[in-house]
mmCIF file with all atom_site columns, C-alpha atoms in Angstrom:
data_model
loop_
_atom_site.group_PDB
_atom_site.id
_atom_site.type_symbol
_atom_site.label_atom_id
_atom_site.label_alt_id
_atom_site.label_comp_id
_atom_site.label_asym_id
_atom_site.label_entity_id
_atom_site.label_seq_id
_atom_site.pdbx_PDB_ins_code
_atom_site.Cartn_x
_atom_site.Cartn_y
_atom_site.Cartn_z
_atom_site.occupancy
_atom_site.B_iso_or_equiv
_atom_site.pdbx_formal_charge
_atom_site.auth_seq_id
_atom_site.auth_comp_id
_atom_site.auth_asym_id
_atom_site.auth_atom_id
_atom_site.pdbx_PDB_model_num
ATOM 1   C CA . MET A 1 1   ? 118.073 -52.740 43.539 1.00 0.00 ? 114 MET A CA 1
ATOM 2   C CA . LEU A 1 2   ? 116.583 -54.549 40.542 1.00 0.00 ? 115 LEU A CA 1
ATOM 3   C CA . ILE A 1 3   ? 116.956 -57.796 42.480 1.00 0.00 ? 116 ILE A CA 1
ATOM 4   C CA . ILE A 1 4   ? 115.116 -56.334 45.455 1.00 0.00 ? 117 ILE A CA 1
ATOM 5   C CA . LYS A 1 5   ? 112.383 -55.053 43.150 1.00 0.00 ? 118 LYS A CA 1
ATOM 6   C CA . ALA A 1 6   ? 111.980 -58.418 41.399 1.00 0.00 ? 119 ALA A CA 1
ATOM 7   C CA . HIS A 1 7   ? 111.840 -60.257 44.726 1.00 0.00 ? 120 HIS A CA 1
ATOM 8   C CA . GLN A 1 8   ? 109.152 -58.010 46.158 1.00 0.00 ? 121 GLN A CA 1
ATOM 9   C CA . MET A 1 9   ? 107.091 -58.061 42.961 1.00 0.00 ? 122 MET A CA 1
ATOM 10  C CA . LYS A 1 10  ? 107.222 -61.854 43.046 1.00 0.00 ? 123 LYS A CA 1
ATOM 11  C CA . LYS A 1 11  ? 105.614 -61.633 46.480 1.00 0.00 ? 124 LYS A CA 1
ATOM 12  C CA . GLY A 1 12  ? 102.907 -59.359 45.086 1.00 0.00 ? 125 GLY A CA 1
ATOM 13  C CA . GLU A 1 13  ? 104.319 -56.233 46.715 1.00 0.00 ? 126 GLU A CA 1
ATOM 14  C CA . LYS A 1 14  ? 104.502 -52.952 44.806 1.00 0.00 ? 127 LYS A CA 1
ATOM 15  C CA . ARG A 1 15  ? 106.763 -50.933 47.056 1.00 0.00 ? 128 ARG A CA 1
ATOM 16  C CA . THR A 1 16  ? 107.742 -47.557 45.624 1.00 0.00 ? 129 THR A CA 1
ATOM 17  C CA . LYS A 1 17  ? 110.036 -45.900 48.162 1.00 0.00 ? 130 LYS A CA 1
ATOM 18  C CA . VAL A 1 18  ? 113.742 -46.212 48.997 1.00 0.00 ? 131 VAL A CA 1
ATOM 19  C CA . LEU A 1 19  ? 115.302 -44.525 52.026 1.00 0.00 ? 132 LEU A CA 1
ATOM 20  C CA . VAL A 1 20  ? 118.821 -43.100 51.816 1.00 0.00 ? 133 VAL A CA 1
ATOM 21  C CA . PRO A 1 21  ? 120.704 -41.243 54.581 1.00 0.00 ? 134 PRO A CA 1
ATOM 22  C CA . ASP A 1 22  ? 122.450 -37.988 53.649 1.00 0.00 ? 135 ASP A CA 1
ATOM 23  C CA . SER A 1 23  ? 125.757 -39.633 54.617 1.00 0.00 ? 136 SER A CA 1
ATOM 24  C CA . ALA A 1 24  ? 125.429 -42.348 51.957 1.00 0.00 ? 137 ALA A CA 1
ATOM 25  C CA . HIS A 1 25  ? 127.575 -42.795 48.861 1.00 0.00 ? 138 HIS A CA 1
ATOM 26  C CA . GLY A 1 26  ? 126.345 -40.292 46.279 1.00 0.00 ? 139 GLY A CA 1
ATOM 27  C CA . THR A 1 27  ? 125.472 -42.892 43.657 1.00 0.00 ? 140 THR A CA 1
ATOM 28  C CA . ASN A 1 28  ? 122.757 -44.474 45.808 1.00 0.00 ? 141 ASN A CA 1
ATOM 29  C CA . LEU A 1 29  ? 120.109 -41.903 44.953 1.00 0.00 ? 142 LEU A CA 1
ATOM 30  C CA . ALA A 1 30  ? 120.708 -42.335 41.219 1.00 0.00 ? 143 ALA A CA 1
ATOM 31  C CA . THR A 1 31  ? 120.641 -46.133 41.510 1.00 0.00 ? 144 THR A CA 1
ATOM 32  C CA . ALA A 1 32  ? 117.262 -46.130 43.223 1.00 0.00 ? 145 ALA A CA 1
ATOM 33  C CA . LYS A 1 33  ? 115.775 -43.604 40.801 1.00 0.00 ? 146 LYS A CA 1
ATOM 34  C CA . MET A 1 34  ? 117.001 -45.568 37.774 1.00 0.00 ? 147 MET A CA 1
ATOM 35  C CA . CYS A 1 35  ? 115.075 -48.551 39.140 1.00 0.00 ? 148 CYS A CA 1
ATOM 36  C CA . GLY A 1 36  ? 111.885 -46.505 39.316 1.00 0.00 ? 149 GLY A CA 1
ATOM 37  C CA . TYR A 1 37  ? 111.811 -45.775 43.040 1.00 0.00 ? 150 TYR A CA 1
ATOM 38  C CA . ARG A 1 38  ? 111.002 -42.547 44.832 1.00 0.00 ? 151 ARG A CA 1
ATOM 39  C CA . VAL A 1 39  ? 113.967 -41.608 47.010 1.00 0.00 ? 152 VAL A CA 1
ATOM 40  C CA . VAL A 1 40  ? 113.552 -40.190 50.506 1.00 0.00 ? 153 VAL A CA 1
ATOM 41  C CA . GLU A 1 41  ? 116.731 -38.738 51.986 1.00 0.00 ? 154 GLU A CA 1
ATOM 42  C CA . LEU A 1 42  ? 117.099 -38.793 55.769 1.00 0.00 ? 155 LEU A CA 1
ATOM 43  C CA . LYS A 1 43  ? 119.113 -36.202 57.649 1.00 0.00 ? 156 LYS A CA 1
ATOM 44  C CA . SER A 1 44  ? 121.856 -37.548 59.929 1.00 0.00 ? 157 SER A CA 1
ATOM 45  C CA . ASN A 1 45  ? 121.880 -36.991 63.676 1.00 0.00 ? 158 ASN A CA 1
ATOM 46  C CA . PRO A 1 46  ? 124.435 -34.642 65.330 1.00 0.00 ? 159 PRO A CA 1
ATOM 47  C CA . LYS A 1 47  ? 126.905 -37.564 65.575 1.00 0.00 ? 160 LYS A CA 1
ATOM 48  C CA . GLY A 1 48  ? 126.888 -37.997 61.792 1.00 0.00 ? 161 GLY A CA 1
ATOM 49  C CA . GLN A 1 49  ? 125.000 -41.279 61.910 1.00 0.00 ? 162 GLN A CA 1
ATOM 50  C CA . VAL A 1 50  ? 121.501 -42.443 60.999 1.00 0.00 ? 163 VAL A CA 1
ATOM 51  C CA . ASP A 1 51  ? 118.850 -40.674 63.054 1.00 0.00 ? 164 ASP A CA 1
ATOM 52  C CA . LEU A 1 52  ? 116.758 -43.562 64.377 1.00 0.00 ? 165 LEU A CA 1
ATOM 53  C CA . LYS A 1 53  ? 113.781 -41.333 65.140 1.00 0.00 ? 166 LYS A CA 1
ATOM 54  C CA . LEU A 1 54  ? 113.641 -40.005 61.568 1.00 0.00 ? 167 LEU A CA 1
ATOM 55  C CA . LEU A 1 55  ? 114.100 -43.528 60.246 1.00 0.00 ? 168 LEU A CA 1
ATOM 56  C CA . GLU A 1 56  ? 111.211 -44.799 62.362 1.00 0.00 ? 169 GLU A CA 1
ATOM 57  C CA . GLU A 1 57  ? 108.973 -42.022 61.056 1.00 0.00 ? 170 GLU A CA 1
ATOM 58  C CA . ALA A 1 58  ? 109.872 -42.781 57.428 1.00 0.00 ? 171 ALA A CA 1
ATOM 59  C CA . LEU A 1 59  ? 109.407 -46.547 57.607 1.00 0.00 ? 172 LEU A CA 1
ATOM 60  C CA . ASP A 1 60  ? 106.147 -47.981 56.316 1.00 0.00 ? 173 ASP A CA 1
ATOM 61  C CA . LYS A 1 61  ? 104.879 -50.798 54.099 1.00 0.00 ? 174 LYS A CA 1
ATOM 62  C CA . ASP A 1 62  ? 105.819 -48.782 51.003 1.00 0.00 ? 175 ASP A CA 1
ATOM 63  C CA . VAL A 1 63  ? 109.563 -48.898 51.770 1.00 0.00 ? 176 VAL A CA 1
ATOM 64  C CA . ALA A 1 64  ? 111.408 -51.316 49.506 1.00 0.00 ? 177 ALA A CA 1
ATOM 65  C CA . ALA A 1 65  ? 114.861 -50.813 50.970 1.00 0.00 ? 178 ALA A CA 1
ATOM 66  C CA . PHE A 1 66  ? 117.207 -48.710 53.032 1.00 0.00 ? 179 PHE A CA 1
ATOM 67  C CA . MET A 1 67  ? 120.502 -48.047 51.237 1.00 0.00 ? 180 MET A CA 1
ATOM 68  C CA . LEU A 1 68  ? 123.300 -47.623 53.744 1.00 0.00 ? 181 LEU A CA 1
ATOM 69  C CA . THR A 1 69  ? 127.018 -46.947 53.368 1.00 0.00 ? 182 THR A CA 1
ATOM 70  C CA . ASN A 1 70  ? 128.906 -48.348 56.359 1.00 0.00 ? 183 ASN A CA 1
ATOM 71  C CA . PRO A 1 71  ? 131.279 -46.834 57.331 1.00 0.00 ? 184 PRO A CA 1
ATOM 72  C CA . ASN A 1 72  ? 129.514 -43.805 55.869 1.00 0.00 ? 185 ASN A CA 1
ATOM 73  C CA . THR A 1 73  ? 131.001 -41.022 53.756 1.00 0.00 ? 186 THR A CA 1
ATOM 74  C CA . LEU A 1 74  ? 131.958 -39.157 56.927 1.00 0.00 ? 187 LEU A CA 1
ATOM 75  C CA . GLY A 1 75  ? 134.185 -42.091 57.839 1.00 0.00 ? 188 GLY A CA 1
ATOM 76  C CA . LEU A 1 76  ? 131.937 -43.105 60.733 1.00 0.00 ? 189 LEU A CA 1
ATOM 77  C CA . PHE A 1 77  ? 130.780 -46.631 61.514 1.00 0.00 ? 190 PHE A CA 1
ATOM 78  C CA . GLU A 1 78  ? 127.027 -46.850 62.018 1.00 0.00 ? 191 GLU A CA 1
ATOM 79  C CA . GLU A 1 79  ? 126.996 -48.132 65.596 1.00 0.00 ? 192 GLU A CA 1
ATOM 80  C CA . ASN A 1 80  ? 123.248 -48.833 65.454 1.00 0.00 ? 193 ASN A CA 1
ATOM 81  C CA . VAL A 1 81  ? 123.389 -50.890 62.260 1.00 0.00 ? 194 VAL A CA 1
ATOM 82  C CA . VAL A 1 82  ? 121.842 -54.018 63.816 1.00 0.00 ? 195 VAL A CA 1
ATOM 83  C CA . ARG A 1 83  ? 118.985 -51.952 65.232 1.00 0.00 ? 196 ARG A CA 1
ATOM 84  C CA . ILE A 1 84  ? 118.546 -50.317 61.815 1.00 0.00 ? 197 ILE A CA 1
ATOM 85  C CA . SER A 1 85  ? 118.348 -53.755 60.213 1.00 0.00 ? 198 SER A CA 1
ATOM 86  C CA . GLU A 1 86  ? 115.656 -54.859 62.642 1.00 0.00 ? 199 GLU A CA 1
ATOM 87  C CA . MET A 1 87  ? 113.619 -51.720 62.000 1.00 0.00 ? 200 MET A CA 1
ATOM 88  C CA . VAL A 1 88  ? 113.784 -52.046 58.206 1.00 0.00 ? 201 VAL A CA 1
ATOM 89  C CA . HIS A 1 89  ? 113.006 -55.768 58.224 1.00 0.00 ? 202 HIS A CA 1
ATOM 90  C CA . ARG A 1 90  ? 110.057 -55.233 60.555 1.00 0.00 ? 203 ARG A CA 1
ATOM 91  C CA . VAL A 1 91  ? 108.156 -53.404 57.787 1.00 0.00 ? 204 VAL A CA 1
ATOM 92  C CA . GLY A 1 92  ? 109.252 -55.910 55.137 1.00 0.00 ? 205 GLY A CA 1
ATOM 93  C CA . GLY A 1 93  ? 111.993 -53.762 53.631 1.00 0.00 ? 206 GLY A CA 1
ATOM 94  C CA . LEU A 1 94  ? 115.497 -54.953 52.795 1.00 0.00 ? 207 LEU A CA 1
ATOM 95  C CA . LEU A 1 95  ? 118.868 -53.533 53.808 1.00 0.00 ? 208 LEU A CA 1
ATOM 96  C CA . TYR A 1 96  ? 121.356 -52.674 51.054 1.00 0.00 ? 209 TYR A CA 1
ATOM 97  C CA . LEU A 1 97  ? 125.038 -52.015 51.759 1.00 0.00 ? 210 LEU A CA 1
ATOM 98  C CA . ASP A 1 98  ? 127.012 -49.756 49.476 1.00 0.00 ? 211 ASP A CA 1
ATOM 99  C CA . GLY A 1 99  ? 130.484 -51.166 50.058 1.00 0.00 ? 212 GLY A CA 1
ATOM 100 C CA . ALA A 1 100 ? 132.414 -48.043 49.083 1.00 0.00 ? 213 ALA A CA 1
ATOM 101 C CA . ASN A 1 101 ? 134.180 -48.105 52.461 1.00 0.00 ? 214 ASN A CA 1
ATOM 102 C CA . ILE A 1 102 ? 134.249 -51.774 53.431 1.00 0.00 ? 215 ILE A CA 1
ATOM 103 C CA . ASN A 1 103 ? 138.040 -51.707 53.156 1.00 0.00 ? 216 ASN A CA 1
ATOM 104 C CA . ALA A 1 104 ? 137.805 -50.246 56.671 1.00 0.00 ? 217 ALA A CA 1
ATOM 105 C CA . ILE A 1 105 ? 135.997 -53.287 58.132 1.00 0.00 ? 218 ILE A CA 1
ATOM 106 C CA . MET A 1 106 ? 137.299 -56.140 55.949 1.00 0.00 ? 219 MET A CA 1
ATOM 107 C CA . GLY A 1 107 ? 138.469 -58.972 58.175 1.00 0.00 ? 220 GLY A CA 1
ATOM 108 C CA . TYR A 1 108 ? 136.908 -57.410 61.266 1.00 0.00 ? 221 TYR A CA 1
ATOM 109 C CA . ALA A 1 109 ? 133.166 -57.501 60.611 1.00 0.00 ? 222 ALA A CA 1
ATOM 110 C CA . ARG A 1 110 ? 130.742 -59.345 58.322 1.00 0.00 ? 223 ARG A CA 1
ATOM 111 C CA . PRO A 1 111 ? 127.940 -57.417 56.605 1.00 0.00 ? 224 PRO A CA 1
ATOM 112 C CA . ARG A 1 112 ? 125.546 -60.355 56.984 1.00 0.00 ? 225 ARG A CA 1
ATOM 113 C CA . ASP A 1 113 ? 126.007 -60.274 60.759 1.00 0.00 ? 226 ASP A CA 1
ATOM 114 C CA . MET A 1 114 ? 124.891 -56.641 60.614 1.00 0.00 ? 227 MET A CA 1
ATOM 115 C CA . GLY A 1 115 ? 121.692 -57.681 58.831 1.00 0.00 ? 228 GLY A CA 1
ATOM 116 C CA . PHE A 1 116 ? 122.425 -56.656 55.236 1.00 0.00 ? 229 PHE A CA 1
ATOM 117 C CA . ASP A 1 117 ? 120.522 -58.464 52.473 1.00 0.00 ? 230 ASP A CA 1
ATOM 118 C CA . VAL A 1 118 ? 122.478 -57.087 49.516 1.00 0.00 ? 231 VAL A CA 1
ATOM 119 C CA . VAL A 1 119 ? 126.126 -56.027 49.496 1.00 0.00 ? 232 VAL A CA 1
ATOM 120 C CA . HIS A 1 120 ? 127.780 -54.153 46.643 1.00 0.00 ? 233 HIS A CA 1
ATOM 121 C CA . PRO A 1 121 ? 131.558 -54.129 47.224 1.00 0.00 ? 234 PRO A CA 1
ATOM 122 C CA . ASN A 1 122 ? 133.604 -51.648 45.214 1.00 0.00 ? 235 ASN A CA 1
ATOM 123 C CA . LEU A 1 123 ? 136.531 -53.655 43.861 1.00 0.00 ? 236 LEU A CA 1
ATOM 124 C CA . HIS A 1 124 ? 138.534 -50.525 43.052 1.00 0.00 ? 237 HIS A CA 1
ATOM 125 C CA . ASN A 1 125 ? 138.282 -49.264 46.633 1.00 0.00 ? 238 ASN A CA 1
ATOM 126 C CA . THR A 1 126 ? 138.927 -52.548 48.392 1.00 0.00 ? 239 THR A CA 1
ATOM 127 C CA . PHE A 1 127 ? 140.685 -55.026 46.114 1.00 0.00 ? 240 PHE A CA 1
ATOM 128 C CA . SER A 1 128 ? 143.113 -52.867 44.104 1.00 0.00 ? 241 SER A CA 1
ATOM 129 C CA . THR A 1 129 ? 141.389 -52.971 40.703 1.00 0.00 ? 242 THR A CA 1
ATOM 130 C CA . PRO A 1 130 ? 140.942 -50.104 38.201 1.00 0.00 ? 243 PRO A CA 1
ATOM 131 C CA . HIS A 1 131 ? 138.146 -47.608 38.746 1.00 0.00 ? 244 HIS A CA 1
ATOM 132 C CA . GLY A 1 132 ? 135.104 -47.467 36.465 1.00 0.00 ? 245 GLY A CA 1
ATOM 133 C CA . ARG A 1 133 ? 134.225 -44.822 33.870 1.00 0.00 ? 246 ARG A CA 1
ATOM 134 C CA . CYS A 1 134 ? 136.958 -44.890 31.231 1.00 0.00 ? 247 CYS A CA 1
ATOM 135 C CA . CYS A 1 135 ? 138.719 -47.794 32.916 1.00 0.00 ? 248 CYS A CA 1
ATOM 136 C CA . PRO A 1 136 ? 137.368 -51.356 33.289 1.00 0.00 ? 249 PRO A CA 1
ATOM 137 C CA . GLY A 1 137 ? 135.277 -51.223 36.438 1.00 0.00 ? 250 GLY A CA 1
ATOM 138 C CA . SER A 1 138 ? 133.318 -54.077 37.969 1.00 0.00 ? 251 SER A CA 1
ATOM 139 C CA . GLY A 1 139 ? 130.548 -54.159 40.550 1.00 0.00 ? 252 GLY A CA 1
ATOM 140 C CA . PRO A 1 140 ? 129.798 -57.638 41.891 1.00 0.00 ? 253 PRO A CA 1
ATOM 141 C CA . ILE A 1 141 ? 127.027 -58.090 44.424 1.00 0.00 ? 254 ILE A CA 1
ATOM 142 C CA . PHE A 1 142 ? 126.480 -60.489 47.310 1.00 0.00 ? 255 PHE A CA 1
ATOM 143 C CA . VAL A 1 143 ? 122.944 -61.475 48.283 1.00 0.00 ? 256 VAL A CA 1
ATOM 144 C CA . THR A 1 144 ? 121.163 -63.649 50.818 1.00 0.00 ? 257 THR A CA 1
ATOM 145 C CA . GLU A 1 145 ? 119.948 -67.109 49.876 1.00 0.00 ? 258 GLU A CA 1
ATOM 146 C CA . GLU A 1 146 ? 116.425 -65.719 49.574 1.00 0.00 ? 259 GLU A CA 1
ATOM 147 C CA . LEU A 1 147 ? 117.523 -63.321 46.826 1.00 0.00 ? 260 LEU A CA 1
ATOM 148 C CA . GLU A 1 148 ? 119.881 -65.702 45.013 1.00 0.00 ? 261 GLU A CA 1
ATOM 149 C CA . PRO A 1 149 ? 117.305 -66.843 42.380 1.00 0.00 ? 262 PRO A CA 1
ATOM 150 C CA . TYR A 1 150 ? 117.089 -63.256 41.093 1.00 0.00 ? 263 TYR A CA 1
ATOM 151 C CA . LEU A 1 151 ? 120.799 -62.824 40.312 1.00 0.00 ? 264 LEU A CA 1
ATOM 152 C CA . PRO A 1 152 ? 121.645 -61.724 36.748 1.00 0.00 ? 265 PRO A CA 1
ATOM 153 C CA . VAL A 1 153 ? 122.422 -64.367 34.145 1.00 0.00 ? 266 VAL A CA 1
ATOM 154 C CA . PRO A 1 154 ? 124.613 -66.091 33.368 1.00 0.00 ? 267 PRO A CA 1
ATOM 155 C CA . VAL A 1 155 ? 125.590 -67.450 36.780 1.00 0.00 ? 268 VAL A CA 1
ATOM 156 C CA . VAL A 1 156 ? 128.833 -69.392 37.026 1.00 0.00 ? 269 VAL A CA 1
ATOM 157 C CA . GLU A 1 157 ? 128.378 -72.775 38.688 1.00 0.00 ? 270 GLU A CA 1
ATOM 158 C CA . ARG A 1 158 ? 130.544 -75.805 39.275 1.00 0.00 ? 271 ARG A CA 1
ATOM 159 C CA . ARG A 1 159 ? 129.384 -78.988 37.556 1.00 0.00 ? 272 ARG A CA 1
ATOM 160 C CA . GLY A 1 160 ? 131.455 -82.006 38.435 1.00 0.00 ? 273 GLY A CA 1
ATOM 161 C CA . GLY A 1 161 ? 135.048 -81.112 37.717 1.00 0.00 ? 274 GLY A CA 1
ATOM 162 C CA . HIS A 1 162 ? 134.440 -78.042 35.580 1.00 0.00 ? 275 HIS A CA 1
ATOM 163 C CA . TYR A 1 163 ? 132.671 -74.688 35.557 1.00 0.00 ? 276 TYR A CA 1
ATOM 164 C CA . ALA A 1 164 ? 129.687 -73.784 33.402 1.00 0.00 ? 277 ALA A CA 1
ATOM 165 C CA . LEU A 1 165 ? 127.376 -70.838 32.721 1.00 0.00 ? 278 LEU A CA 1
ATOM 166 C CA . ASP A 1 166 ? 123.794 -71.256 33.909 1.00 0.00 ? 279 ASP A CA 1
ATOM 167 C CA . TYR A 1 167 ? 121.135 -69.359 31.947 1.00 0.00 ? 280 TYR A CA 1
ATOM 168 C CA . ASP A 1 168 ? 118.164 -71.427 33.119 1.00 0.00 ? 281 ASP A CA 1
ATOM 169 C CA . ARG A 1 169 ? 117.047 -69.127 35.917 1.00 0.00 ? 282 ARG A CA 1
ATOM 170 C CA . PRO A 1 170 ? 113.399 -68.102 35.426 1.00 0.00 ? 283 PRO A CA 1
ATOM 171 C CA . LEU A 1 171 ? 113.385 -65.558 38.280 1.00 0.00 ? 284 LEU A CA 1
ATOM 172 C CA . SER A 1 172 ? 116.596 -63.822 37.175 1.00 0.00 ? 285 SER A CA 1
ATOM 173 C CA . ILE A 1 173 ? 116.524 -60.104 36.413 1.00 0.00 ? 286 ILE A CA 1
ATOM 174 C CA . GLY A 1 174 ? 118.309 -61.027 33.171 1.00 0.00 ? 287 GLY A CA 1
ATOM 175 C CA . ARG A 1 175 ? 121.521 -59.641 31.775 1.00 0.00 ? 288 ARG A CA 1
ATOM 176 C CA . VAL A 1 176 ? 122.808 -56.319 33.037 1.00 0.00 ? 289 VAL A CA 1
ATOM 177 C CA . LYS A 1 177 ? 125.654 -56.051 30.515 1.00 0.00 ? 290 LYS A CA 1
ATOM 178 C CA . ALA A 1 178 ? 126.590 -57.508 27.154 1.00 0.00 ? 291 ALA A CA 1
ATOM 179 C CA . PHE A 1 179 ? 129.056 -60.393 27.036 1.00 0.00 ? 292 PHE A CA 1
ATOM 180 C CA . TYR A 1 180 ? 130.349 -61.316 30.532 1.00 0.00 ? 293 TYR A CA 1
ATOM 181 C CA . GLY A 1 181 ? 131.292 -57.922 31.931 1.00 0.00 ? 294 GLY A CA 1
ATOM 182 C CA . ASN A 1 182 ? 134.853 -56.965 32.807 1.00 0.00 ? 295 ASN A CA 1
ATOM 183 C CA . PHE A 1 183 ? 135.943 -60.459 33.747 1.00 0.00 ? 296 PHE A CA 1
ATOM 184 C CA . ASN A 1 184 ? 139.619 -59.476 33.894 1.00 0.00 ? 297 ASN A CA 1
ATOM 185 C CA . VAL A 1 185 ? 138.860 -57.092 36.756 1.00 0.00 ? 298 VAL A CA 1
ATOM 186 C CA . LEU A 1 186 ? 137.377 -59.943 38.784 1.00 0.00 ? 299 LEU A CA 1
ATOM 187 C CA . VAL A 1 187 ? 140.496 -62.016 38.126 1.00 0.00 ? 300 VAL A CA 1
ATOM 188 C CA . LYS A 1 188 ? 142.687 -59.161 39.339 1.00 0.00 ? 301 LYS A CA 1
ATOM 189 C CA . ALA A 1 189 ? 140.611 -58.818 42.515 1.00 0.00 ? 302 ALA A CA 1
ATOM 190 C CA . LEU A 1 190 ? 140.909 -62.559 43.142 1.00 0.00 ? 303 LEU A CA 1
ATOM 191 C CA . ALA A 1 191 ? 144.671 -62.407 42.598 1.00 0.00 ? 304 ALA A CA 1
ATOM 192 C CA . TYR A 1 192 ? 144.907 -59.566 45.121 1.00 0.00 ? 305 TYR A CA 1
ATOM 193 C CA . ILE A 1 193 ? 142.875 -61.515 47.690 1.00 0.00 ? 306 ILE A CA 1
ATOM 194 C CA . LEU A 1 194 ? 144.980 -64.656 47.256 1.00 0.00 ? 307 LEU A CA 1
ATOM 195 C CA . ALA A 1 195 ? 148.237 -62.697 47.381 1.00 0.00 ? 308 ALA A CA 1
ATOM 196 C CA . MET A 1 196 ? 147.261 -60.807 50.535 1.00 0.00 ? 309 MET A CA 1
ATOM 197 C CA . GLY A 1 197 ? 145.715 -63.744 52.384 1.00 0.00 ? 310 GLY A CA 1
ATOM 198 C CA . ALA A 1 198 ? 143.369 -63.394 55.351 1.00 0.00 ? 311 ALA A CA 1
ATOM 199 C CA . GLU A 1 199 ? 145.891 -61.671 57.601 1.00 0.00 ? 312 GLU A CA 1
ATOM 200 C CA . GLY A 1 200 ? 147.078 -59.369 54.839 1.00 0.00 ? 313 GLY A CA 1
ATOM 201 C CA . LEU A 1 201 ? 143.546 -58.219 54.079 1.00 0.00 ? 314 LEU A CA 1
ATOM 202 C CA . LYS A 1 202 ? 142.935 -57.608 57.760 1.00 0.00 ? 315 LYS A CA 1
ATOM 203 C CA . GLN A 1 203 ? 146.132 -55.572 57.959 1.00 0.00 ? 316 GLN A CA 1
ATOM 204 C CA . ALA A 1 204 ? 145.006 -53.532 54.947 1.00 0.00 ? 317 ALA A CA 1
ATOM 205 C CA . SER A 1 205 ? 141.804 -52.684 56.815 1.00 0.00 ? 318 SER A CA 1
ATOM 206 C CA . PHE A 1 206 ? 143.787 -51.760 59.908 1.00 0.00 ? 319 PHE A CA 1
ATOM 207 C CA . ASP A 1 207 ? 145.991 -49.455 57.857 1.00 0.00 ? 320 ASP A CA 1
ATOM 208 C CA . ALA A 1 208 ? 142.936 -47.880 56.214 1.00 0.00 ? 321 ALA A CA 1
#
């Protein structure tokens, strides 16, 4: 959410509101509030999905983002997600995916095709790493090319035949954690992905 805020401030926009459905991952409200936003919670429709009418009524030029969990905490896939994306983008807002349940769609659907601008996958839910709190958690994010300049530093990049840390990113939101975070958790997630392979990951989603 800090990346979204920095991007919109760079454009001269001072948006103050974030929309969150009542079926979203519980941490979303806290995340938005910690970034200084006013949170507006939207009640789900009788099918347990986003109520498009309520969303339409809540959308205006003050909306910074819509934070969506898909599948949601009821275990339901938001069948209108592309329509939701179009509605949010029409007022200049961005669509944020809380990836708490993407282990159910991994290998079958791509968040970018649904219109998401920011994706926060939960490595402990999807890629067999330890949970957060007392254990070493890790929360990587994926963003569109438009938001890439705002990623936290340092950013790992490949230079010739080796890797290096890039700190020279004037639009970056800066560091979000001391040192380099829980790097070992990222290595474990990568090992899991390589061990499972594309078909194995797809099977894991099918089993989920």
